[in-house]
Amino acid sequence: FEQGPFSFQMSRPLLYAVYFLAGAAVGAAGLGDGLLAPDGALSANWRKLGVLSPTMLFLWMGLTGVTLTFPDFAPTPMRVLAGLAYVGASVAGVMLLMAVSIRFCAQRIRWLEPLSRNALGIFVVHYAPVVWLQYALTEAPLPALLKAFVVFAVALPLSLGLALLLRRHPFTARLIGEDPGAPIRATPAPAQT
């Protein structure tokens, strides 16, 4: 569905429902326990996810290729399977990324702390800068990889800056899960003993 510069992809609602439910389950257990624990199921199965993720990606690509190439001949069940395969490929890719991160990236990286601390705020505001930058570069005579780099290089600091601004106002700070009275720091405070 498209209306002017806004679009809504019909393949996304199920994907977002899966992410929401997974996030609620992880939040209930805690970030360092259960699925996301350093010795949890994700970390232990990173190799299996390394096989599952590209398999699901190629399945989605194949089904989508058929439904887009032959839209009049692709039966409805195949279109439904293509949509479900999109969800499966997206979830498997995210799970693989989390598994590899938990397994191999357990150390804190100081210069990445501002991104970690502001991740939700960045997520909330990133869509508009990314889409509008992509749109602005559509006609630019640049290779796609260079356009992607430009969008990333501009959208990330812009989104981080907007997230920092959101944290300054009590109402918007609450929207991104911050205590409005807490001071803004690049790194978390040390644990009290």
Backbone as a ProteinNet text record, in pm:
[ID]
protein_1_A
[PRIMARY]
FEQGPFSFQMSRPLLYAVYFLAGAAVGAAGLGDGLLAPDGALSANWRKLGVLSPTMLFLWMGLTGVTLTFPDFAPTPMRVLAGLAYVGASVAGVMLLMAVSIRFCAQRIRWLEPLSRNALGIFVVHYAPVVWLQYALTEAPLPALLKAFVVFAVALPLSLGLALLLRRHPFTARLIGEDPGAPIRATPAPAQT
[TERTIARY]
85.4	0	88.7	62.9	141.4	49.6	89.1	18.3	123.6	152.3	256	391.6	465.1	597.3	592.7	473.1	458.9	415.6	473.8	434.4	426.5	346.5	326.4	338.2	433.1	453.6	368.8	288.3	196.8	270.3	397	472.7	526.6	514.2	575.9	495	361.4	291.7	326.2	333	367.1	510.1	599.7	738.8	747.9	679	683.2	618	514.4	451.2	549.9	623.9	724.3	830.5	880	981.8	928	805	746.9	736.8	684.1	668.7	804.1	900.6	1034.6	1096.1	1078.2	1130.5	1066.5	935.4	866.9	919.5	943.3	995.7	1136.3	1220.8	1357.3	1354.4	1270.5	1260.6	1213.2	1123.2	1073.5	1184.6	1273.3	1382.7	1500	1516.7	1631.9	1734.1	1807.6	1899.3	2016.3	2057.7	2172.7	2134	2004.8	1956.7	1880.5	1847.7	1765.4	1829.5	1752.6	1795.2	1922.9	1937.3	2051.7	2168.6	2164.6	2275.2	2399	2518	2640.4	2649.8	2588.3	2587.6	2447.5	2364.6	2226.9	2214.7	2089.4	2059	2111.9	2103.3	2151.5	2301.7	2375.4	2520.4	2562.8	2492.7	2528.2	2495.3	2398	2352.6	2390.2	2496.5	2531.7	2565.1	2622.8	2655.4	2527.6	2431.3	2304.2	2233.7	2236.8	2176.1	2252.8	2383.9	2465	2424.2	2366.4	2313.1	2168.1	2089	1946.6	1924.6	2001.7	1979.1	1993.1	2104.7	2111	2011.8	1980.3	1881.3	1746.1	1704.4	1577	1580.9	1695.2	1708.5	1689.2	1755.6	1743.7	1604.6	1540.9	1403.2	1311.6	1326	1244.9	1272.4	1401.1	1436	1376.8	1383.1	1328.8	1178.5	1106.6	960.8	918.7	988.3	954.5	986.5	1096.8	1131.4	1023	968.3	860.7	735.5	698.6	574.3	585	705.1	720.5	735.1	800.8	822	693.6	616.6	492.2	373.8	341	236	98.9	69.1	-62.3	-72	43.4	42.3	77.7	133.1	169.4	43	16.6	-104.3	-94.3	-210.7	-215.8	-133.2	-139.5	-55.9	93.6	139.5	280.5	311.5	219.7	240.5	240.9	153.4	151.2	282	329.1	457.3	573	569	673.9	673.7	555.3	546	595.9	558.6	605.1	755.6	806.3	950.6	1026.9	968.2	1030.2	1045.2	939	943.8	1049.3	1050.3	1148.4	1291.2	1315	1450.3	1493	1400.9	1434.1	1464.9	1381.9	1402.4	1531.3	1554	1676.2	1800.9	1795	1909.2	1937.3	1833	1849.7	1900.8	1845.4	1889.9	2037.2	2078.3	2219.5	2308.1	2267.7	2345.9	2358.1	2248.5	2254.3	2340.3	2328.4	2406.3	2555.7	2595.5	2737.6	2786.1	2702.3	2740	2759	2665.7	2676.6	2797.6	2819.5	2927.9	3066.1	3082.3	3215.9	3240.5	3138.2	3154.8	3109.7	3153.1	3108	3176	3285.6	3358	3289.9	3288.5	3236.8	3340.1	3290.3	3376.7	3340.6	3430.1	3400.3	3347	3405.5	3363.1	3225.5	3173.5	3039.3	2931.7	2973.5	2878	2767.3	2798	2687.5	2581	2622.2	2524.1	2441.5	2507.8	2438.4	2338.2	2381.5	2296	2176.4	2191.2	2086.2	2021.2	2035.8	1987.9	1837.7	1757.1	1612.8	1577.1	1639.6	1614	1653.9	1767.8	1811.6	1710.5	1665.1	1566.2	1437.5	1394.6	1269	1278.3	1391.7	1400	1471.2	1535	1620.7	1545.1	1421.2	1350.5	1337.9	1297	1276.9	1407.5	1518.5	1641.9	1689.5	1677.1	1723.3	1641.2	1510.6	1424.1	1442.9	1445.7	1458.9	1596.7	1700.3	1833.1	1838.3	1778.1	1773.2	1697.5	1587	1507.1	1586.6	1658.8	1737.2	1848.1	1899.8	2010.2	1964.2	1834.1	1782.8	1838.7	1838.5	1883.3	2032	2101.1	2244.7	2321.5	2414.6	2489.7	2603.8	2567.4	2665.6	2634.7	2737.1	2710.6	2626.3	2546.3	2456.8	2533.7	2651.2	2728.9	2772.6	2809.4	2848.5	2726.6	2611.2	2489.4	2457.5	2471.2	2445.4	2540.7	2667.2	2764.4	2728.5	2689.6	2652.1	2530.4	2429.2	2309.6	2347.6	2429.3	2471.1	2551.6	2647.4	2737.3	2663.4	2553.6	2476.4	2366	2296	2179.8	2219	2330.4	2366.2	2396.3	2487.2	2509.1	2385.7	2309	2186.3	2087.2	2069	1977.7	2028.1	2158.2	2214.7	2190.2	2212.3	2187.8	2042	1952.1	1809	1771.1	1831.4	1804.4	1851.3	1967.4	2016.3	1922.4	1867.9	1770.4	1642.3	1597.2	1477.3	1496.5	1616.8	1643.7	1640.7	1644.5	1647	1509.1	1404.2	1269.1	1203.7	1138.3	1081.3	985.5	897	798.9	865.9	950.1	1013.6	1117.6	1178.7	1272.5	1200.4	1080	1002.2	965.5	940.4	905.4	1017	1140.6	1252.4	1312.3	1235.6	1274.7	1376.7	1388.3	1485.7	1418.8	1493.3	1449.6	1479.9	1377.7	1401.9	1490.8	1496.3	1578.8	1722.9	1751.9	1886.6	1979.4	2104.3	2199.2	2233.4	2260.4	2295.8	2445	2479.5	2620.3	2648.2	2771.3	2809.7	2824.5	2863.8	2880.1	2794.6	2751.1	2668.3	2747.7	2675.3	2739.1	2787.1	2899.6	2946.2	2845.5	2841.8	2747.3	2783.9	2681.8	2702.1	2729.5	2825.2	2851.6	2815.3
-118	0	122.5	216.1	339.4	459.8	563.4	690.6	799.6	865.2	968.4	909	973.4	922.2	808.3	770.1	667.9	535.6	427.1	295.9	197.9	96.3	-6.9	-140.3	-222.4	-351.6	-457.1	-525.5	-623.6	-745	-764.2	-876.8	-847.8	-726.4	-688.6	-718.6	-714.1	-730.9	-860.4	-972.4	-1098.6	-1094.7	-1036.9	-1024	-941.6	-828.6	-744.2	-813.4	-893.8	-968.8	-1069.9	-1138.5	-1234.2	-1162.6	-1049.5	-974.5	-924	-877.1	-827.5	-939.3	-1052.9	-1164.8	-1217.6	-1223	-1266.9	-1166.8	-1039.1	-936.9	-943.2	-969.3	-982.7	-1103.9	-1214.5	-1335.4	-1311.8	-1246.7	-1217.4	-1120.8	-1019	-922.6	-985.3	-1082.3	-1149.7	-1228.5	-1288.9	-1369.5	-1281.4	-1167.6	-1081.1	-1096.4	-991.2	-993.2	-1088.8	-1114.6	-1203.5	-1345.3	-1375.7	-1509.1	-1568	-1694.2	-1759.3	-1762.7	-1724.6	-1732.5	-1653.2	-1537.3	-1450.4	-1469.4	-1569.2	-1595.3	-1636.8	-1602.9	-1643.7	-1794.6	-1874.2	-2019.1	-2068.8	-1979.3	-2012.5	-2079.4	-2102	-2175.6	-2105.6	-1974.2	-1904.4	-1922.4	-1899.1	-1911.3	-2053.8	-2150.6	-2291	-2335.7	-2273.5	-2318.1	-2223.1	-2147	-2049.6	-2115.9	-2235.6	-2304.2	-2346	-2400	-2440.3	-2319.3	-2207.4	-2084.7	-2034.1	-2060.5	-2022.8	-2098.3	-2216.1	-2292.5	-2252.3	-2238.8	-2206.6	-2070	-1970	-1833.7	-1822.7	-1865.2	-1854.5	-1946.7	-2061.4	-2151.8	-2082.4	-2019.1	-1947.4	-1828.1	-1760.8	-1648.3	-1694.2	-1803.8	-1852.6	-1908.3	-1968	-2013.9	-1895.1	-1789.1	-1669	-1608.3	-1598	-1539.8	-1621.5	-1753.8	-1838.7	-1824.8	-1832.6	-1819.1	-1680.4	-1579.1	-1442.5	-1421.4	-1479.4	-1468.9	-1526.1	-1641.2	-1703.1	-1616.8	-1568.5	-1490	-1355.1	-1297.4	-1169	-1187.9	-1295.8	-1319.5	-1364.5	-1448.1	-1501.1	-1469.4	-1340.2	-1305.1	-1363.1	-1379.1	-1431.4	-1582.3	-1649.7	-1795.9	-1847.7	-1760.6	-1804.3	-1820.9	-1943.1	-1962.6	-1890.2	-1864.5	-1794.3	-1864.8	-1997.9	-2062.7	-2032.2	-2020.5	-1990.1	-1847.2	-1754.7	-1617.4	-1610.2	-1688.2	-1693.7	-1752.1	-1860.1	-1919.7	-1821.7	-1741.7	-1641.6	-1540.3	-1497.3	-1404.1	-1466	-1591.1	-1660.2	-1686.1	-1715.1	-1736.3	-1607	-1493.1	-1364.2	-1349.8	-1383.3	-1376.4	-1472.4	-1594.4	-1693.2	-1650.6	-1595.8	-1550.2	-1433.3	-1342.1	-1226.2	-1268.7	-1353.7	-1400	-1480.8	-1571	-1652.6	-1564.6	-1461.6	-1370.7	-1293.6	-1245.2	-1172.2	-1266.3	-1387.6	-1485.1	-1520.7	-1535.6	-1564.4	-1449.5	-1327.5	-1211.3	-1205.1	-1229.9	-1229	-1343.5	-1462.5	-1577.3	-1552.6	-1500.8	-1472.3	-1361.7	-1262.4	-1153.9	-1204.9	-1286.3	-1340.8	-1431.7	-1513.4	-1612.8	-1549.4	-1450.1	-1399	-1254.4	-1183.8	-1040.7	-1007.4	-1086	-1065.8	-947.3	-900.4	-787.9	-656	-565.5	-431.2	-354.5	-279.2	-195.6	-51.5	17	148.5	249.1	253.9	354.1	323.2	200.6	167.1	187.6	223.3	241.4	342.6	457.3	549.6	485.8	399.3	331.2	233.1	161.2	64.9	134.7	240.9	313.4	378.2	415.3	486.3	400.8	269.3	180.2	195	200.3	211.7	345.6	452.5	582.9	586.9	526.6	519.4	440.7	328.2	246.9	325.6	402.2	477.4	581.5	647.5	759.7	728.1	611.2	587.2	576.5	531.6	500.4	621.8	733.2	852.4	898.5	915.6	956.4	856.2	726.8	625.5	631.3	634.1	634.4	761.7	875.8	1001.2	1016	966.7	970.1	878.3	759.6	669.8	735.4	798.6	865.7	979	1055.5	1167.5	1119.4	998.7	946.5	859.1	843.9	754.4	787.9	912	952.3	986	980.5	1013.7	909.1	954.3	860.1	793.3	720.2	653.5	504.4	422.4	279	255.9	150.2	120.9	105.8	44.2	24.9	159.3	252.2	385.2	459.7	445.5	506.1	449.3	317.8	254.3	308	325	377.7	521.3	602.9	742	745.2	662.7	659.6	618.2	514.6	468.1	575.9	636.1	734.3	860.7	893.7	1012	974.7	863.9	827.8	786.9	716.8	671.8	788.7	881.4	992.8	1082.6	1098.1	1177.9	1112	982.5	910.2	911.6	898.6	905.7	1044	1147.6	1283.8	1306.6	1256.3	1269.9	1191.6	1074.7	995.4	1069.5	1133.9	1212.5	1329	1390.6	1498	1446.2	1327.2	1268.2	1245.7	1214.5	1186.3	1312.3	1428.6	1553.7	1598.3	1553.1	1593.4	1479	1508.7	1401.6	1307.5	1362.6	1277.7	1185.4	1241	1157.7	1064.8	1104.6	1015.3	890.1	906.6	790.5	699.7	757.9	678	584	623.7	537.5	467.5	461.9	381.9	443.6	573.7	640.2	706.3	717.8	794.7	941.3	1026.9	1165.3	1243.7	1202.6	1275.8	1228.8	1115.4	1060	1139.8	1159.7	1230	1145	1212.9	1143.4	1115	986.7	944.9	859.7	859.8	774.7	629.7	608.6	473.1	454.5	331	309.4	328.9	365.4	384	250.4	247.8	121.9	68.8	-63	-126.2	-95.3	-73.3	-48.2	-179.3	-180.7	-304.1	-284.8
0	0	0	-91.3	-98.3	-107.1	-35.9	-43	-34	-146.1	-147.8	-110.7	-19.9	16	119.5	162.9	266.8	205.3	254.2	204.6	320.2	302	402.2	330.9	373	308.6	378	302	358.5	416.2	380.8	434.5	574.8	623.5	750.7	877.4	878.9	1007	1081.1	1011.1	1076.9	1129.6	1052.1	1095.4	1223.5	1227.7	1347	1466.5	1442	1550.8	1609	1522.3	1569.3	1651.5	1602.2	1675.7	1809.3	1810.3	1934.9	2037.2	1996.1	2089.7	2136.4	2045.9	2084.9	2182	2156.7	2246.9	2383.7	2387.5	2517	2593	2521.9	2586.9	2640.2	2560.8	2604.8	2722.3	2714.2	2822.8	2951.5	2942.8	3063.3	3131.2	3051.8	3108.4	3150	3085.8	3111.9	3000.6	2972.2	2859	2876.4	2999.6	3020.5	3051.3	3049.7	3083.2	2965.3	2976.8	2876.5	2739.7	2640.5	2501.2	2474.3	2537.2	2509.4	2606.1	2690.5	2782.9	2704.5	2755.1	2684.4	2660.4	2747.5	2727.7	2689.8	2637.5	2602.5	2466.9	2428.3	2305.4	2179.7	2173.5	2053.4	2035.3	2142.2	2135.5	2100.3	2156.3	2132.5	1990.3	1926.8	1794.4	1682.2	1697.1	1594.9	1461.2	1463.9	1338.2	1264	1336.8	1275.4	1215.2	1288.1	1234.9	1113.4	1109.1	993.2	867.7	883.3	770.2	742.5	849.2	834.3	770.5	810.8	761.9	609.8	549.7	402.5	332.4	394	333.9	324.4	433	432.4	336.4	330.6	238.3	93.8	55.9	-81.9	-110.5	-10.7	-28.1	-56.2	24.8	3.8	-133.7	-169.5	-299.3	-414.2	-404.1	-509.1	-523	-411.1	-415.7	-463.5	-415.5	-455.8	-603.7	-649.8	-791.8	-881	-842.4	-921.2	-917.2	-797.3	-787.1	-856.7	-862.6	-932.3	-1083.1	-1124.2	-1267.3	-1335.7	-1266.3	-1323.2	-1231.1	-1212.8	-1116.1	-1150.5	-1278.4	-1317.7	-1298.7	-1295.4	-1287.2	-1148	-1061.8	-926.7	-844	-795.4	-716.3	-581.6	-525.1	-395.9	-288.2	-275.6	-173.2	-190	-315.2	-336.9	-291.9	-315.8	-270.3	-117.6	-54.8	92.1	142.7	79.3	119	99.8	-5	-26.3	87	130	242.6	371.6	397.2	517.3	512.2	391.7	377.3	405.2	371.7	404.4	554.8	626.9	772.7	825.4	774.7	819	790.6	671.9	636.4	723.7	750.1	833.4	976.6	1032.5	1170.1	1180	1084.6	1088	1076.5	993.3	979.6	1107.9	1171.9	1297.8	1406.8	1412.3	1512.8	1490.7	1365.4	1336.7	1383.1	1353.2	1394.9	1546.9	1616.5	1763.4	1814.9	1755.9	1801.2	1784.6	1668.9	1644.5	1738.1	1761.1	1851.9	1993.8	2041.4	2177.3	2189.5	2087.6	2092	2081.3	1993.8	1963.5	2005.3	2046.2	2075.7	2217.3	2313.3	2451.3	2518.5	2465.7	2524.5	2488.8	2585	2557	2474.4	2379.9	2297	2330.4	2398.1	2454.4	2352.3	2233.4	2136.9	2077.6	2099.8	2053	2160.4	2282.2	2391.4	2359.8	2296.2	2264.7	2174.7	2082.7	1998	2081.1	2168.9	2253.5	2344.3	2406.4	2501.8	2432	2307.2	2233.4	2125	2134	2027.9	2002.1	2107.9	2087.3	2023.8	2069.6	2009.5	1862.8	1830.3	1690.8	1608.9	1665	1594.3	1568.1	1665.8	1653.4	1541.5	1527.6	1433.1	1301.4	1288.7	1172.1	1039.8	1044	920.3	827.8	882.5	798.3	732.4	808.5	740.3	635.3	665	569.8	441.5	454	335.2	253.8	321	247	183.4	248.8	186.6	64.8	76.9	-39	-154.2	-121.1	-223.5	-288.3	-207	-260	-352.5	-327.9	-409.5	-525.8	-543.4	-647.1	-785.4	-821.3	-955	-961.8	-849.7	-850.1	-931	-1015.9	-1100.3	-1021.8	-916.5	-830.8	-826	-803.4	-785.8	-660.1	-660.6	-548.3	-417.6	-421.3	-299	-239.9	-324	-275.8	-218.3	-282.8	-230	-91.6	-76.7	52.7	158.7	123.1	218.6	258.3	162.3	191.9	284.4	254.5	339.3	480.5	494	626.8	699.5	628.3	690	734.7	670.2	709	808.4	782.5	865.2	1006.4	1023.9	1158.8	1252.8	1218	1310.2	1325.9	1218.5	1228.4	1324.1	1312.4	1401.2	1545	1564.8	1699.9	1759.7	1681.6	1729.2	1764.6	1680.5	1710	1835.7	1854.3	1974.7	2099.6	2090.6	2204	2233.7	2129.9	2150.7	2215.4	2174.2	2234.5	2383.9	2425.2	2566	2652	2590.9	2667.1	2715.4	2650.8	2688.6	2766.4	2879.9	2963.5	2889.8	2806.9	2738.9	2638.1	2550.9	2448.9	2511.4	2622.5	2690.9	2739.2	2791.2	2836	2718.7	2601.9	2484.8	2444	2466.9	2429.7	2550.9	2660.2	2774.7	2866.5	2867.1	2952.4	3071.6	3177.9	3293	3261.1	3247	3205.4	3300.2	3426.3	3522.2	3525.2	3460.5	3464.3	3373.3	3414.7	3327.9	3205.5	3095.5	2972.3	2974.7	2965.1	2964.3	2843.5	2800.2	2687.5	2733.3	2859.2	2910.1	3033.5	3060.4	3177.6	3306.1	3411.4	3540.6	3594.6	3670.8	3727.8	3828.9	3841.2	3932.5	4077.9	4159	4301.6	4372.5	4463.6	4539.1	4683.3
[MASK]
+++++++++++++++++++++++++++++++++++++++++++++++++++++++++++++++++++++++++++++++++++++++++++++++++++++++++++++++++++++++++++++++++++++++++++++++++++++++++++++++++++++++++++++++++++++++++++++++++

